[in-house]
PDB file of C-alpha atoms in Angstrom:
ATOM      1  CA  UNK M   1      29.551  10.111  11.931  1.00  0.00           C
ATOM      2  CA  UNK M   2      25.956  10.197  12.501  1.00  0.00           C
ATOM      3  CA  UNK M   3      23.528   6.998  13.581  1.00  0.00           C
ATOM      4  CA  UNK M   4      22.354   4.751  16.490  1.00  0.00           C
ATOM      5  CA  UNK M   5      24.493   2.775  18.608  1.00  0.00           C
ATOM      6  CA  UNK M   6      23.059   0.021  20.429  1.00  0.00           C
ATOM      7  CA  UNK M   7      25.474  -1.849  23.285  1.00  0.00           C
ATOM      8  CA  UNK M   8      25.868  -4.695  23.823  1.00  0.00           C
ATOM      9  CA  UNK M   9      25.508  -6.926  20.879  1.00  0.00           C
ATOM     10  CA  UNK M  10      25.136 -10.070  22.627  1.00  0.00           C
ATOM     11  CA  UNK M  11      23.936  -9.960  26.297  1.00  0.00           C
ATOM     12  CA  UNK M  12      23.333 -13.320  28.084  1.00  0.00           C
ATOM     13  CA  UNK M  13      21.174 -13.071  31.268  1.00  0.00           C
ATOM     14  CA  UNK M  14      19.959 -15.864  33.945  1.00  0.00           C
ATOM     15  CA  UNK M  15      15.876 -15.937  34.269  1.00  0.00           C
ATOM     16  CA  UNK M  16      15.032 -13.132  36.969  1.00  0.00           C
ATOM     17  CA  UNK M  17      17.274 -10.839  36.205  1.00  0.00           C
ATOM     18  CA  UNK M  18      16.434  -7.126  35.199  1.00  0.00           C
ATOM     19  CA  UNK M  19      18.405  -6.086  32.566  1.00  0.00           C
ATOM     20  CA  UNK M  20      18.799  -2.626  30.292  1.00  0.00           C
ATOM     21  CA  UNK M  21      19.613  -2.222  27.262  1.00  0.00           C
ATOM     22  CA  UNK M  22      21.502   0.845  25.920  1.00  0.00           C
ATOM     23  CA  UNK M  23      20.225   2.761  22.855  1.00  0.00           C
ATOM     24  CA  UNK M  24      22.138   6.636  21.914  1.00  0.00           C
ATOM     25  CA  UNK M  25      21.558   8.708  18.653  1.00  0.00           C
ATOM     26  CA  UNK M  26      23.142  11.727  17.532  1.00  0.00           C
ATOM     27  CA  UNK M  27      20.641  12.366  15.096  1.00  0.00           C
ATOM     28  CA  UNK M  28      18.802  15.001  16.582  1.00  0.00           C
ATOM     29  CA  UNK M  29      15.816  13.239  15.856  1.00  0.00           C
ATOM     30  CA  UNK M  30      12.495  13.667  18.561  1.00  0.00           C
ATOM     31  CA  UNK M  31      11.244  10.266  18.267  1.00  0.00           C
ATOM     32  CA  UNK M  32      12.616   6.734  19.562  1.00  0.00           C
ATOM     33  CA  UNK M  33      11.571   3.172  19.843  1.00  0.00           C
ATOM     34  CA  UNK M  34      11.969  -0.102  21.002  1.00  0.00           C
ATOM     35  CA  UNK M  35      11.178  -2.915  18.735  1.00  0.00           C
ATOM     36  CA  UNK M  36      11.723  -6.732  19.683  1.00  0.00           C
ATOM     37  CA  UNK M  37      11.915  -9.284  16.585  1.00  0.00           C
ATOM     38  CA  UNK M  38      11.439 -12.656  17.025  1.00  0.00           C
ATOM     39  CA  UNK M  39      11.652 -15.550  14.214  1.00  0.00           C
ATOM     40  CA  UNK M  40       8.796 -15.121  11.931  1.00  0.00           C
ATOM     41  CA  UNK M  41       7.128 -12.475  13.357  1.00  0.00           C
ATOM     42  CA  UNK M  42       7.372  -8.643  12.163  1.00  0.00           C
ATOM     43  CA  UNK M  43       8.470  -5.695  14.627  1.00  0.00           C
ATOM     44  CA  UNK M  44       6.710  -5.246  17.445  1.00  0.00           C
ATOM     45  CA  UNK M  45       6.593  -1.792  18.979  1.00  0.00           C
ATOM     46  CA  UNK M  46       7.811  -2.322  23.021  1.00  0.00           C
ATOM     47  CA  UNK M  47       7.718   1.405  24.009  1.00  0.00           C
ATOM     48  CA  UNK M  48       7.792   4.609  22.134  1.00  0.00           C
ATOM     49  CA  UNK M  49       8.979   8.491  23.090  1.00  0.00           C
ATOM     50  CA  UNK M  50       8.103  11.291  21.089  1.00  0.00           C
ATOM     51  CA  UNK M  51      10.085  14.046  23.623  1.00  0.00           C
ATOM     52  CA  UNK M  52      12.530  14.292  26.221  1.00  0.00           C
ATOM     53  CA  UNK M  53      10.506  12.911  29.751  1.00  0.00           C
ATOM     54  CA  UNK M  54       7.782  11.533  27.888  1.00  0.00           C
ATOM     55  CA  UNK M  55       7.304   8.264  26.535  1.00  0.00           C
ATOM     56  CA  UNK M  56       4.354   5.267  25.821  1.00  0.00           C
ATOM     57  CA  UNK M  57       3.040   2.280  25.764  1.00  0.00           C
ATOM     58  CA  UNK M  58       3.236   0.126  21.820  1.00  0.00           C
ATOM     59  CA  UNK M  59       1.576  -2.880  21.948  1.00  0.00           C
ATOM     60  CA  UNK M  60       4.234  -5.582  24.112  1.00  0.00           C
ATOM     61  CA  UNK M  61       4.973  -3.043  26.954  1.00  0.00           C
ATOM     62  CA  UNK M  62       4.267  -5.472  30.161  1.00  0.00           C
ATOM     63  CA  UNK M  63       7.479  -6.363  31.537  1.00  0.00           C
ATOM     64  CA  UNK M  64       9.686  -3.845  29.685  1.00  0.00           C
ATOM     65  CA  UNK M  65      10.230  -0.305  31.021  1.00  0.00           C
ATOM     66  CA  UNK M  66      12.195   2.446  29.594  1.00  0.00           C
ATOM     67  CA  UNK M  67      13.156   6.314  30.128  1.00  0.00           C
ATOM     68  CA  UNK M  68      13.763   9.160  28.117  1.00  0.00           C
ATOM     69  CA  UNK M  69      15.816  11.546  30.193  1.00  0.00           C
ATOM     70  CA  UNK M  70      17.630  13.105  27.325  1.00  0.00           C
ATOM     71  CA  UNK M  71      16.773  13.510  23.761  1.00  0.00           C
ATOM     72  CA  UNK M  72      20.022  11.167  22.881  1.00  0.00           C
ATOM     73  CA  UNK M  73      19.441   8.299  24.776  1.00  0.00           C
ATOM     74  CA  UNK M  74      16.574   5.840  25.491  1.00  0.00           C
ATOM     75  CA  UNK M  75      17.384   2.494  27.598  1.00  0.00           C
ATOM     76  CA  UNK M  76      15.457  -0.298  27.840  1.00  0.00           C
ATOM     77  CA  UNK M  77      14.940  -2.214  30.691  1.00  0.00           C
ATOM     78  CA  UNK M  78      13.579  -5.743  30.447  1.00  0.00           C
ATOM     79  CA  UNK M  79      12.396  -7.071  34.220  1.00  0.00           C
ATOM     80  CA  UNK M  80      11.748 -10.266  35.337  1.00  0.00           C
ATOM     81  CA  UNK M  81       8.275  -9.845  34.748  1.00  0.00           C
ATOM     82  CA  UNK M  82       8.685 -10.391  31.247  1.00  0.00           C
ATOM     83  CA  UNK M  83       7.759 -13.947  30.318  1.00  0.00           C
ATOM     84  CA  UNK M  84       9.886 -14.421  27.741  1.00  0.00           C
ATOM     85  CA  UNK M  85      12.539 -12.250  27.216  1.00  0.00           C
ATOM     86  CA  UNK M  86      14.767 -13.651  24.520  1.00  0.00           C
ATOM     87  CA  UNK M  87      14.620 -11.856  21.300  1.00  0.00           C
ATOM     88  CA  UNK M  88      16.926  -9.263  19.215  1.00  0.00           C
ATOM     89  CA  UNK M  89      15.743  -6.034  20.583  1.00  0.00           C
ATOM     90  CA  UNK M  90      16.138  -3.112  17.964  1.00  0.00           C
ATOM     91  CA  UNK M  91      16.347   0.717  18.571  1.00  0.00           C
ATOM     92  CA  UNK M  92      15.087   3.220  16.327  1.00  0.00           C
ATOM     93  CA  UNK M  93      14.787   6.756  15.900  1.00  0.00           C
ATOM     94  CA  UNK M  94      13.067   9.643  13.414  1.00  0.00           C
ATOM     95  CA  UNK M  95      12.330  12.908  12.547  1.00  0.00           C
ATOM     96  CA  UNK M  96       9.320  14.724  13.559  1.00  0.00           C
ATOM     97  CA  UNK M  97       7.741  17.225  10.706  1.00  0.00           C
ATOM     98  CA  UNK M  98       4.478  18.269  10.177  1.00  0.00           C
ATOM     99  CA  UNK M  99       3.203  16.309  12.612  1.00  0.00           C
ATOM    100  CA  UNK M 100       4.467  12.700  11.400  1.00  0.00           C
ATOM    101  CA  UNK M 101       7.127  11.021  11.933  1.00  0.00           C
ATOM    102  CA  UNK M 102       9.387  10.041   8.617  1.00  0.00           C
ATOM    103  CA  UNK M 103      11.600   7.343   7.811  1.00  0.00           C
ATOM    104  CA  UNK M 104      12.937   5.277  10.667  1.00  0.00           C
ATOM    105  CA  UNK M 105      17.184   5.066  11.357  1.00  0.00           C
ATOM    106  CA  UNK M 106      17.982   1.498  13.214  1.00  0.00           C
ATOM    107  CA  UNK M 107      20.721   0.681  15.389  1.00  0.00           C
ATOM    108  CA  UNK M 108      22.174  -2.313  15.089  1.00  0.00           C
ATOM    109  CA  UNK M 109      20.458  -4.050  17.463  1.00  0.00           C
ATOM    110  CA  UNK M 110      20.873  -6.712  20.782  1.00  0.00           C
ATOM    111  CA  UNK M 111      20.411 -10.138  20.950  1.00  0.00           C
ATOM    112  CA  UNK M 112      19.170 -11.214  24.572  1.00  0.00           C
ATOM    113  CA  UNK M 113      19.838 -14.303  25.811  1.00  0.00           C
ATOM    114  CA  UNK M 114      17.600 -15.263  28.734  1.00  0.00           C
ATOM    115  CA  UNK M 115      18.538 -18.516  30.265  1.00  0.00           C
TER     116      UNK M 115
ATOM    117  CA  UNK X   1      -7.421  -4.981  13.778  1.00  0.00           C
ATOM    118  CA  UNK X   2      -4.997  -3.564  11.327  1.00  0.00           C
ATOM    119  CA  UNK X   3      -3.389  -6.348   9.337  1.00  0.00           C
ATOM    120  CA  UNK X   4      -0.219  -6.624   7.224  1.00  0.00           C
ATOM    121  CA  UNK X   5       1.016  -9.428   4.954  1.00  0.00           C
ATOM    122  CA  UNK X   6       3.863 -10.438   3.159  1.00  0.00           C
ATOM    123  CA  UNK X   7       4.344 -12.333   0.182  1.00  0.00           C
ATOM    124  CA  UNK X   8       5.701 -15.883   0.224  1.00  0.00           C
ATOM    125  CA  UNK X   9       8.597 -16.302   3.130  1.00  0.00           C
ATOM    126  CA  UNK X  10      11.584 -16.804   0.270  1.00  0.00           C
ATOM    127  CA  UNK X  11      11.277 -15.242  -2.860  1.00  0.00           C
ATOM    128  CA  UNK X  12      14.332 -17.565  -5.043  1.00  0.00           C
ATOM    129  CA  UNK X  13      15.318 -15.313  -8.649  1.00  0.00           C
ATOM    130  CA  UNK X  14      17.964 -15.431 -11.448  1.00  0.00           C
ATOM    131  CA  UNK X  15      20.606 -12.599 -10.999  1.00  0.00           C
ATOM    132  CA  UNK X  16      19.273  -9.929 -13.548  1.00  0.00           C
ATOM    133  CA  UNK X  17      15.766 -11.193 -13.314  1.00  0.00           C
ATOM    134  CA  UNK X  18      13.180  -8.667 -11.861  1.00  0.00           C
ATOM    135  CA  UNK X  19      11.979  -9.515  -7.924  1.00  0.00           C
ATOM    136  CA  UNK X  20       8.724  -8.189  -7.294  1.00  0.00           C
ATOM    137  CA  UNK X  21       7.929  -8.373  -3.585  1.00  0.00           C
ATOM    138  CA  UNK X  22       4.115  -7.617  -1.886  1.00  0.00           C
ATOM    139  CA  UNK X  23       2.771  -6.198   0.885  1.00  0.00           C
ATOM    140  CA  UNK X  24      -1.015  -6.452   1.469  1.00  0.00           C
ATOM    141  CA  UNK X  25      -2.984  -4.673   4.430  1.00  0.00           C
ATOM    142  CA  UNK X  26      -6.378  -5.136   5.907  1.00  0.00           C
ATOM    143  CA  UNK X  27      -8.475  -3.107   8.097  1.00  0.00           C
ATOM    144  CA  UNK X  28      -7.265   0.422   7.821  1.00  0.00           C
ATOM    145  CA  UNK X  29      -5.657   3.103   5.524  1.00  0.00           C
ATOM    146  CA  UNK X  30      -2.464   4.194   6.022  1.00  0.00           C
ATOM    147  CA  UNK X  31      -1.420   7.821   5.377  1.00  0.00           C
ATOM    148  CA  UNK X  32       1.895   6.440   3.870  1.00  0.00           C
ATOM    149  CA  UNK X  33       3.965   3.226   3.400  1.00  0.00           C
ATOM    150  CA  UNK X  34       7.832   2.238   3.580  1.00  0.00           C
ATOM    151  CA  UNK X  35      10.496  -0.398   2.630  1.00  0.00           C
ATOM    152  CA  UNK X  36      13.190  -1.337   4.172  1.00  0.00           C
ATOM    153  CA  UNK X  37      16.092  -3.949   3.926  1.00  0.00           C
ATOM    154  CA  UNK X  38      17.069  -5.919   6.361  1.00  0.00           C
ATOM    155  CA  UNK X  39      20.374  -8.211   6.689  1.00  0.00           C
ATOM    156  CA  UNK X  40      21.008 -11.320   8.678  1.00  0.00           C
ATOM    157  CA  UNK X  41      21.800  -9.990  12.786  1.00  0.00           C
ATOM    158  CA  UNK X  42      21.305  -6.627  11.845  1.00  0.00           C
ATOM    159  CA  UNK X  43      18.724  -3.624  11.835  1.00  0.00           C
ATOM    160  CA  UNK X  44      16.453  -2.816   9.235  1.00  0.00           C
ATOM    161  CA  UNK X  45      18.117   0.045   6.256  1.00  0.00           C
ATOM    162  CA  UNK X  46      15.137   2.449   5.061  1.00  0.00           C
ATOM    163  CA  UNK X  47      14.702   2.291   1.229  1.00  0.00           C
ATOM    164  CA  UNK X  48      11.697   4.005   0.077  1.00  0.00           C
ATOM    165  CA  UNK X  49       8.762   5.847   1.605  1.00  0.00           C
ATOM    166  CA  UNK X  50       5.473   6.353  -0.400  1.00  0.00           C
ATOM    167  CA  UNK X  51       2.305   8.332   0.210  1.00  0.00           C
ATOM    168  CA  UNK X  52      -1.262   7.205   0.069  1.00  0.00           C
ATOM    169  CA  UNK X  53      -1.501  10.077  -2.899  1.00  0.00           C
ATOM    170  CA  UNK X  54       1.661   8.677  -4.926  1.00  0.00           C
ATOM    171  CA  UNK X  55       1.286   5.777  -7.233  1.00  0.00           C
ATOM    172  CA  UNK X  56       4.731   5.023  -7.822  1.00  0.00           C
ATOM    173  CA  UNK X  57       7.708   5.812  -6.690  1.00  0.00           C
ATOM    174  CA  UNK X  58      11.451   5.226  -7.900  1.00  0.00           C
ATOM    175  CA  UNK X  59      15.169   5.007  -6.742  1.00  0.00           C
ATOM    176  CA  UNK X  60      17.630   3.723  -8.817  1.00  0.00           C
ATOM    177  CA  UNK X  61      16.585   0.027  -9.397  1.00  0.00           C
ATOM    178  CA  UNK X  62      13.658  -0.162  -7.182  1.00  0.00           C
ATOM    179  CA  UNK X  63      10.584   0.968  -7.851  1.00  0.00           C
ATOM    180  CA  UNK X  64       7.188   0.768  -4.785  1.00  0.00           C
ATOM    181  CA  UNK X  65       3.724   1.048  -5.889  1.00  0.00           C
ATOM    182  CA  UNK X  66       0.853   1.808  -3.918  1.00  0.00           C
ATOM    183  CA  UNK X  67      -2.351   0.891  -4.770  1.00  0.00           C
ATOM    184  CA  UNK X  68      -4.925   2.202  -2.005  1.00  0.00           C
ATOM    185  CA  UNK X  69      -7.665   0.484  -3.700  1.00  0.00           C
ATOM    186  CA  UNK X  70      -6.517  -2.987  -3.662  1.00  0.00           C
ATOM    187  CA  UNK X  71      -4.703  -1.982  -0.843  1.00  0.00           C
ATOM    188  CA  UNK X  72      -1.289  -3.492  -1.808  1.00  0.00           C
ATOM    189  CA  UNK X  73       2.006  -2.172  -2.248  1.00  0.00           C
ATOM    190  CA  UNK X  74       4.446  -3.585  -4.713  1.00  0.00           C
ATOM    191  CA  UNK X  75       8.334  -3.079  -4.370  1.00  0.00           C
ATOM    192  CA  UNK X  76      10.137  -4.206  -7.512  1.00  0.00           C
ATOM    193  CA  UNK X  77      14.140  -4.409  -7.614  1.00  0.00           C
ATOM    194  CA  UNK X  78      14.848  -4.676 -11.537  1.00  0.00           C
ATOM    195  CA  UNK X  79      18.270  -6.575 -12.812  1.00  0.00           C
ATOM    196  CA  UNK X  80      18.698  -7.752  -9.422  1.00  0.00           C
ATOM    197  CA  UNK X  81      21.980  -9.110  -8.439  1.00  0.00           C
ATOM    198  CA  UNK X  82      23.801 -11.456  -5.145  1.00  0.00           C
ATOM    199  CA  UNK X  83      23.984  -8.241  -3.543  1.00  0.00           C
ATOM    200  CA  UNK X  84      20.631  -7.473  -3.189  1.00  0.00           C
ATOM    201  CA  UNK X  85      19.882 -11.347  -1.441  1.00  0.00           C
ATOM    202  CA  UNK X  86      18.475  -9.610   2.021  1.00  0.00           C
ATOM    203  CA  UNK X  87      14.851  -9.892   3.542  1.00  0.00           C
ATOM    204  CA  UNK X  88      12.232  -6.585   2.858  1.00  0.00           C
ATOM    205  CA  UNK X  89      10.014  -5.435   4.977  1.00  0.00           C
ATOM    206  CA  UNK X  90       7.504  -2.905   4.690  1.00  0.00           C
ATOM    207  CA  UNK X  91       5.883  -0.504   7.420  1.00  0.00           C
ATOM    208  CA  UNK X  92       2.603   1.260   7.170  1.00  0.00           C
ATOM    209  CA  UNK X  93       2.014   4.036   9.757  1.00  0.00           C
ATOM    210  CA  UNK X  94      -0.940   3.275  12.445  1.00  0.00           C
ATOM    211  CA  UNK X  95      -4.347   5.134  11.657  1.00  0.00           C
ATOM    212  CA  UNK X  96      -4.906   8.352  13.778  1.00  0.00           C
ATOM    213  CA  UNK X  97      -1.260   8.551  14.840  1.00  0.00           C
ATOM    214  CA  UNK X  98       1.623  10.136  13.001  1.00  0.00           C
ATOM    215  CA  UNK X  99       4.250   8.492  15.156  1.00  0.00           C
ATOM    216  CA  UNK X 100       3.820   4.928  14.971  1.00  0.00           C
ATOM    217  CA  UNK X 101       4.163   1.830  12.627  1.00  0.00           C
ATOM    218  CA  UNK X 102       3.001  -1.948  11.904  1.00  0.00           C
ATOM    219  CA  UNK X 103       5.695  -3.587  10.276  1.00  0.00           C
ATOM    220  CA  UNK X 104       5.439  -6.866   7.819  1.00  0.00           C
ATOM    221  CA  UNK X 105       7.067 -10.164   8.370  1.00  0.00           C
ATOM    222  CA  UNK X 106       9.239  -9.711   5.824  1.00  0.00           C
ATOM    223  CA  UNK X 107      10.344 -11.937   2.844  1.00  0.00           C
ATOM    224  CA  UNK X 108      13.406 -13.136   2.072  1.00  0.00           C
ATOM    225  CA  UNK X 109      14.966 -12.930  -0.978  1.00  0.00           C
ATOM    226  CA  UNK X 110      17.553 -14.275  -2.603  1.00  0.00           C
ATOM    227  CA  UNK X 111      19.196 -13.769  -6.039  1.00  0.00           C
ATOM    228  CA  UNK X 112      21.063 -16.380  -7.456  1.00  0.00           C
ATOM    229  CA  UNK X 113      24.136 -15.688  -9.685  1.00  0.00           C
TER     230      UNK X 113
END
């Protein structure tokens, strides 16, 4: 059964704490993301990785740092530097053809709790 | 900047009525656009993707229009029903990458038996 799993649901953290959150396709797809939502606000891209050991910068990156060591997997890690950390954090991932990426698969995302 | 709104934050219809949901964008011209549906707690479902050369485009009850000139998209669900009570977004890819995307607010709708 194919998809994006995202673990934990629910994670509850005390204010300067790092934390990481897990994100794993079997997809095969090139291309994850991180995407925080907050209440009335659209996705915001946190980081992006097009291939394995590469990744960059979307347009909330400070305070959030991620890796892309295999083409399954891409954690986040939210540091204490981030000013304010709770949101539901969403993972994403899509094919890469002719130079674009298509339709994006979601996992089912975290809510952080930052206390 | 590149700019994306969404119409109205609740969109309220009769079950069977048509919903007709809009997405307007400033600033920019996106190579394509896409819908998705998104439930309460839980990550967004793709529904349709449509490119800047593509008027219209259908799957089963919806329908997405893409107007590059008034630069607005248009997602229609026709003889909506309960089910279908979710909040849409849509995504536009950034200009002068092929890997990225601004997404929408969103607007909730709900269809009332």
């Amino acid at each position: 059964d194919g998809g994006i799993t995202q673990s934990p649901k629910y994670l509850f953290r005390k204010e300067g704490q790092n934390v990481t959150l897990s994100c794993e396709q079997n997809l095969n797809h090139d291309a994850m993301y991180w995407y925080r939502q907050d209440p009335g606000q659209g996705l915001r891209l946190i980081y992006y990785s097009q291939i394995v050991n590469d990744f960059q910068k979307g347009d909330i990156a400070e305070g959030y740092s991620v890796s892309r060591e295999k083409k399954e997997s891409f954690p986040l890690t939210v540091t204490s530097a981030q000013k304010n950390p709770t949101a539901f954090y969403l993972c994403a991932s899509s094919k890469w053809t002719s130079g674009r990426a298509g339709e994006q698969y979601f996992g089912p995302g975290t809510r952080l709790t930052v206390t | 900047s590149q700019k994306i709104e969404q119409n109205s934050e609740a969109l309220n219809i009769q079950e069977g009525k048509t919903a007709t949901l809009t997405c307007n964008y400033t600033n920019y011209s996106p190579a394509y656009l896409q819908w998705y549906r998104q439930d309460p707690g839980r990550g967004p479902v793709f529904l349709l993707l449509i490119r800047e050369n593509e008027k219209e485009k259908r799957k089963e009850r919806l329908k997405v229009t893409f107007d590059t000139t008034l630069k607005q998209s248009l997602f229609h669900i026709t003889a909506s029903q309960p089910a279908d009570s979710a909040t849409y977004l849509c995504a536009l890819d950034r200009v002068n990458t092929g890997n990225q995307f601004y997404f929408g607010t969103g607007t909730s709708l709900t269809v009332i038996p």
